[in-house]
Tab-separated table of C-alpha atoms in Angstrom:
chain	number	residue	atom	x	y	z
A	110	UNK	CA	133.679	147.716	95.875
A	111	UNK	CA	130.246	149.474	96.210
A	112	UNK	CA	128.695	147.956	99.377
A	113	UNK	CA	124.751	148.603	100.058
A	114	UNK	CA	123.252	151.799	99.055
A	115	UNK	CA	120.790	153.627	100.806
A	116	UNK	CA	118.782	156.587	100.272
A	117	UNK	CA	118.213	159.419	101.575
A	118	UNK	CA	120.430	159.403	104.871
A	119	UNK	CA	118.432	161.615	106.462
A	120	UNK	CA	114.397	162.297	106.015
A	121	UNK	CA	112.634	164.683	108.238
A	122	UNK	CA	108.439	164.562	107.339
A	123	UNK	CA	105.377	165.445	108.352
A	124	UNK	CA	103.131	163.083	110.141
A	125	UNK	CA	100.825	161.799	106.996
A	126	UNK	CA	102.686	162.167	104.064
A	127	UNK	CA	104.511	159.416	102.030
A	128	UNK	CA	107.943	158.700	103.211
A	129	UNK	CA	109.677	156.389	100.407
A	130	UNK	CA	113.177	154.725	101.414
A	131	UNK	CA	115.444	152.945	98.596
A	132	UNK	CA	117.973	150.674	98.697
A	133	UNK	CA	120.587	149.189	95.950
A	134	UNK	CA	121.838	145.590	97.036
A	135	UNK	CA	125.328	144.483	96.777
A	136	UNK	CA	125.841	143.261	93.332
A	137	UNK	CA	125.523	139.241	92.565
A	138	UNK	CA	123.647	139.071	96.079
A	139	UNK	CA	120.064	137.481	96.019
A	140	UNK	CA	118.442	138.115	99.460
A	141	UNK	CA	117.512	141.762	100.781
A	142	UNK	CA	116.205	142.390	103.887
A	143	UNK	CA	114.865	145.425	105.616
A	144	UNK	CA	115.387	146.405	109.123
A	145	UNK	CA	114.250	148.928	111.509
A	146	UNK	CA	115.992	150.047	114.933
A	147	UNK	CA	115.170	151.796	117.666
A	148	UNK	CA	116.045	152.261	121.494
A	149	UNK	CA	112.958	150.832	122.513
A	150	UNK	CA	112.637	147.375	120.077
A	151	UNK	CA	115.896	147.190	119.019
A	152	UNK	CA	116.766	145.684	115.598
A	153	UNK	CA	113.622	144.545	113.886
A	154	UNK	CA	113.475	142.927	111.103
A	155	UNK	CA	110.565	143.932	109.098
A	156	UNK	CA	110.724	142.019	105.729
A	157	UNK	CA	113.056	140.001	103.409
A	158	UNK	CA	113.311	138.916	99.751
A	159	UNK	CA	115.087	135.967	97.765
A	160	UNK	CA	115.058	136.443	94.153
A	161	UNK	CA	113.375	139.780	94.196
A	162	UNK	CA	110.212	137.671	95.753
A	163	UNK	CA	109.051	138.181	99.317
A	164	UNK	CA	109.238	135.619	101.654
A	165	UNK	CA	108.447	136.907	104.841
A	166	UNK	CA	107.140	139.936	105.677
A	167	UNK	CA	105.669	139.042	109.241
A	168	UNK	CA	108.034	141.835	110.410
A	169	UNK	CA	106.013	144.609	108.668
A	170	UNK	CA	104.102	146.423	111.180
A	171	UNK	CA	101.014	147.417	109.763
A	172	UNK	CA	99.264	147.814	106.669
A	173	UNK	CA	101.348	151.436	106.049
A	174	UNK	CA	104.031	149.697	105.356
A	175	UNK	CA	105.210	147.981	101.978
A	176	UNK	CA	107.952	146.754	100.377
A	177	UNK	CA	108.870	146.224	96.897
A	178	UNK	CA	111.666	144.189	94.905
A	179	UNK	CA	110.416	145.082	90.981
A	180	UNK	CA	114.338	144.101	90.353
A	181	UNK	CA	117.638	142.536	91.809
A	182	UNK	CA	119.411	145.984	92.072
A	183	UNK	CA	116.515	147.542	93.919
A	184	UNK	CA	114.356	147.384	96.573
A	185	UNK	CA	111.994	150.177	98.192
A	186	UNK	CA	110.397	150.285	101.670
A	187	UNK	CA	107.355	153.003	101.616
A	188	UNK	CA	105.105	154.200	104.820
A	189	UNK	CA	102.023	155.940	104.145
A	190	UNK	CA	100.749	157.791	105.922
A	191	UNK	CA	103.578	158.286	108.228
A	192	UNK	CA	103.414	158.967	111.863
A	193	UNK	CA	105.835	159.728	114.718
A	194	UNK	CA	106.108	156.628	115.885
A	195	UNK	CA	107.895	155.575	112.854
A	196	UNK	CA	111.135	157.550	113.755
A	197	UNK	CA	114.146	155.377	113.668
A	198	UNK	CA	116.704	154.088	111.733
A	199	UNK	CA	115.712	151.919	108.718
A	200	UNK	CA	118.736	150.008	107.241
A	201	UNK	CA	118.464	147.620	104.372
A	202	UNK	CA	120.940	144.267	104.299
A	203	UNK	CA	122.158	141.680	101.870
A	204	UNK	CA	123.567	138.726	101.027
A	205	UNK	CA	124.479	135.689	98.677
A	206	UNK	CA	122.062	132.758	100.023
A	207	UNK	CA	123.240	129.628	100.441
A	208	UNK	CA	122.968	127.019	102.927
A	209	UNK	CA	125.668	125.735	105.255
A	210	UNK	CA	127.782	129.193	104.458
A	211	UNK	CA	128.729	131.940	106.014
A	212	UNK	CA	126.216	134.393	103.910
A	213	UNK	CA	126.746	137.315	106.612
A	214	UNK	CA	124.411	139.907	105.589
A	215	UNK	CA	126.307	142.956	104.772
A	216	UNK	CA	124.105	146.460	106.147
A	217	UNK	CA	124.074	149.565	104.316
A	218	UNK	CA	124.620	153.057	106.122
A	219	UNK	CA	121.100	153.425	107.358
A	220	UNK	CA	118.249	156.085	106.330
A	221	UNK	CA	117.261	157.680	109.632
A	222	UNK	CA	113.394	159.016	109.490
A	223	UNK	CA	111.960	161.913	111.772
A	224	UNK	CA	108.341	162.129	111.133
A	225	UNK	CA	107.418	165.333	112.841
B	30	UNK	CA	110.068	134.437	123.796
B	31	UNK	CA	113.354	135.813	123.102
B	32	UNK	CA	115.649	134.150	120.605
B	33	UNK	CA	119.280	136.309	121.573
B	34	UNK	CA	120.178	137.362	124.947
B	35	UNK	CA	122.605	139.655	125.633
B	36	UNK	CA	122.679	140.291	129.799
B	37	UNK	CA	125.141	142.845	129.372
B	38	UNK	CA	123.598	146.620	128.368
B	39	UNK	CA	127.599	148.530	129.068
B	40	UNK	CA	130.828	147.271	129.990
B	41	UNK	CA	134.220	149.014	130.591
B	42	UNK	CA	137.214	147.917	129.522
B	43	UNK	CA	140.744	148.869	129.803
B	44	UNK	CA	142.794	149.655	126.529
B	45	UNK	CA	144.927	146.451	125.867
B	46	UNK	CA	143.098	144.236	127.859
B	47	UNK	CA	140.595	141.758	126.892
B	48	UNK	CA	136.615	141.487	127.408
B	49	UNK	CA	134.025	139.046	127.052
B	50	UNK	CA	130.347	139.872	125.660
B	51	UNK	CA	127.780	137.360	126.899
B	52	UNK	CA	125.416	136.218	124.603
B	53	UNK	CA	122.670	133.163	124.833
B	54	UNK	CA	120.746	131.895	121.987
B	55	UNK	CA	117.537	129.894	121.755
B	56	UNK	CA	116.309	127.349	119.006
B	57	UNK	CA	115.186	124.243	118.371
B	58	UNK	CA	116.778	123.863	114.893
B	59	UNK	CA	119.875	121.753	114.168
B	60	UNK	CA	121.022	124.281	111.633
B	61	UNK	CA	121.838	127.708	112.394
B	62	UNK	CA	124.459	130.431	112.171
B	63	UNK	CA	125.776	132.847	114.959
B	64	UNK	CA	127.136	136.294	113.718
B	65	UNK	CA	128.488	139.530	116.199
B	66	UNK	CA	128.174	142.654	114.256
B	67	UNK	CA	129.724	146.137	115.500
B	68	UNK	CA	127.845	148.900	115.608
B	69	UNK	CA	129.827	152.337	116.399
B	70	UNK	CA	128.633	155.953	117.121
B	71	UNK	CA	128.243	156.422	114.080
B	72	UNK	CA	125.247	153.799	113.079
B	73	UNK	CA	126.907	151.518	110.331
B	74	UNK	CA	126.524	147.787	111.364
B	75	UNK	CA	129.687	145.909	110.646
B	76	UNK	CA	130.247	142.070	110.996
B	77	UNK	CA	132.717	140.829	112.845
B	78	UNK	CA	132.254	137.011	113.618
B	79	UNK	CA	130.498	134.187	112.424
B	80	UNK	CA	130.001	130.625	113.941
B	81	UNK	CA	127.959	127.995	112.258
B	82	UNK	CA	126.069	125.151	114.533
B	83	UNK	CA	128.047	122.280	112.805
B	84	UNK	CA	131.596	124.011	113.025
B	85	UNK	CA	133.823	121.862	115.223
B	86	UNK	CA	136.240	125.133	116.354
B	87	UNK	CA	135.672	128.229	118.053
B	88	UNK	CA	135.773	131.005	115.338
B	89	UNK	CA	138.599	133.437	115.073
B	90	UNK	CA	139.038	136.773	113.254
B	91	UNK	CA	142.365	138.604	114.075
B	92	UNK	CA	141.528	140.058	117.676
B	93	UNK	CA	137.694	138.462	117.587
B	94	UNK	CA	136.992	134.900	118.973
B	95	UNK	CA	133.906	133.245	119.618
B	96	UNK	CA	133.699	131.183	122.600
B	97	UNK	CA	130.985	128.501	121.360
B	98	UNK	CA	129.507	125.985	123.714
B	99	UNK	CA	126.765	124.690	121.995
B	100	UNK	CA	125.148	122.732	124.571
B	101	UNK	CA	124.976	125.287	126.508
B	102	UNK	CA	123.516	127.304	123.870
B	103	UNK	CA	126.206	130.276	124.182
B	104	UNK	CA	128.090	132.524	121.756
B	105	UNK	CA	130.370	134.886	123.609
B	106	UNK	CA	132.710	136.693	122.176
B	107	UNK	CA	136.174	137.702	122.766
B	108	UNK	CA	138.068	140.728	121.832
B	109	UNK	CA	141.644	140.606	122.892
B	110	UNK	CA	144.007	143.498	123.751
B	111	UNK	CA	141.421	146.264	123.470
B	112	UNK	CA	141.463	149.056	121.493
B	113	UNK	CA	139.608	152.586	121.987
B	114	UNK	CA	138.665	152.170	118.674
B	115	UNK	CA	136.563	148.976	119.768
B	116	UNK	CA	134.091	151.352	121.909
B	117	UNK	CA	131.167	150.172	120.035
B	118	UNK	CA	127.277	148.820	120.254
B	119	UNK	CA	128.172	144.911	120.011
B	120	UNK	CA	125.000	143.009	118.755
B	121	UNK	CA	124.720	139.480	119.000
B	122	UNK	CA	122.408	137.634	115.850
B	123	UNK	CA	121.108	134.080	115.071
B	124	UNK	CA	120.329	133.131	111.351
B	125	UNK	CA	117.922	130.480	111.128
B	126	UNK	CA	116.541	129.670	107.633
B	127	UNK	CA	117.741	133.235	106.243
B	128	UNK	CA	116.573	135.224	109.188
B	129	UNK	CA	118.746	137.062	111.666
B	130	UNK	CA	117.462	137.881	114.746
B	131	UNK	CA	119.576	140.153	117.141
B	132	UNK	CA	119.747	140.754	120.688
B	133	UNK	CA	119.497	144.356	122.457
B	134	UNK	CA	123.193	144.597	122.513
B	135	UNK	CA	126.080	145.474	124.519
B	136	UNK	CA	128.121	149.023	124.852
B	137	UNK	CA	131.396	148.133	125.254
B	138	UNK	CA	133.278	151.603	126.636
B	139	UNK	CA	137.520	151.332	126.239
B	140	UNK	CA	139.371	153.346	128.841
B	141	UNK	CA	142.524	154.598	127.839
């Protein structure tokens, strides 16, 4: 079974320019989330969906940041413009949510983003 | 304020004996949902344990436990007879609503 997709693995950028990170859930699950670790804050998370729709995105750290759900087999996270402080790891998550159940949120690999 | 606390940053253990993560939650909801994920060397995040806040026993998973004293708001887990393969990044999480929220995380270390 396919578990969480992520793309790329590995990004090295230029401070400025458009990084773009993707992410294909696990099939039949209806939440996504997006994530973001480092040494210094830990795991983060930055926004989730349900249903393709966002429901919280208080996670996102500033206006550079968006997210996007335009289907339930994909889900983008873009930063522009990108700056150094935005190196880390990036992972995206899902799971099938339902109340009162396990749900565990299954992680892809990770996309880890130098911005130079 | 801090919803996960993990006290421990590192702990050794020896191969085939057993260690204890600490891990202290905070909430105010009735309904929640404790989870340990795994996270080795090499970055994936795996889950390992889950114990939900009306569950009446301790959850088990093969060599995983979770010690769960509610009133005491605590979620420690157990791994029994250590393996080196269990040198890991342990993180502690709390779901409430759909939300997971993790703690910094302990680095377990197995000596052989």
């Amino acid at each position: 079974d396919a578990g969480v997709i992520q793309s790329p693995r590995h990004e090295v950028t230029e401070m400025g320019q458009e990084v773009t990170l993707r992410c294909k859930p696990i099939s039949g699950h209806n939440s996504l989330f997006w994530y973001r670790q480092t040494m210094m804050r830990g795991l983060e998370l930055l926004i989730y969906f349900n249903n393709n729709v966002p429901i919280d995105d208080s996670g996102m750290p500033e206006d550079r940041f968006s997210a996007k759900m335009p289907n339930a087999s994909f889900s983008t996270l873009k930063i522009q413009p990108s700056e150094p402080r935005d190196s880390a790891v990036y992972f995206c998550a899902s799971s099938l949510a339902f109340r009162l159940v396990v749900n565990e949120q299954f992680f892809g690999p990770g996309t880890r983003l130098t911005v130079l | 304020a801090q919803k996960i606390t993990q006290t421990q940053p590192g702990m050794f253990v020896q191969e085939k004996e057993a260690v204890t993560l600490d891990c202290t939650y905070d909430t105010s909801d009735p309904s929640y949902g404790l989870f340990w994920y795994k996270q080795p060397s090499s970055g994936e995040m795996i889950f390992l344990i889950y114990q939900g806040s009306y569950d009446q026993q301790n959850a088990t998973e093969g060599r995983y436990s979770l010690n769960f004293q509610k009133a005491r708001k605590s979620a420690n887990l157990v791994i029994s007879a250590s393996q080196l393969g269990d040198s890991a990044m342990y993180f502690c999480a709390m779901r409430e609503n759909d939300k997971l929220s993790f703690g910094a995380g302990t680095t377990v270390t197995v000596r052989a």
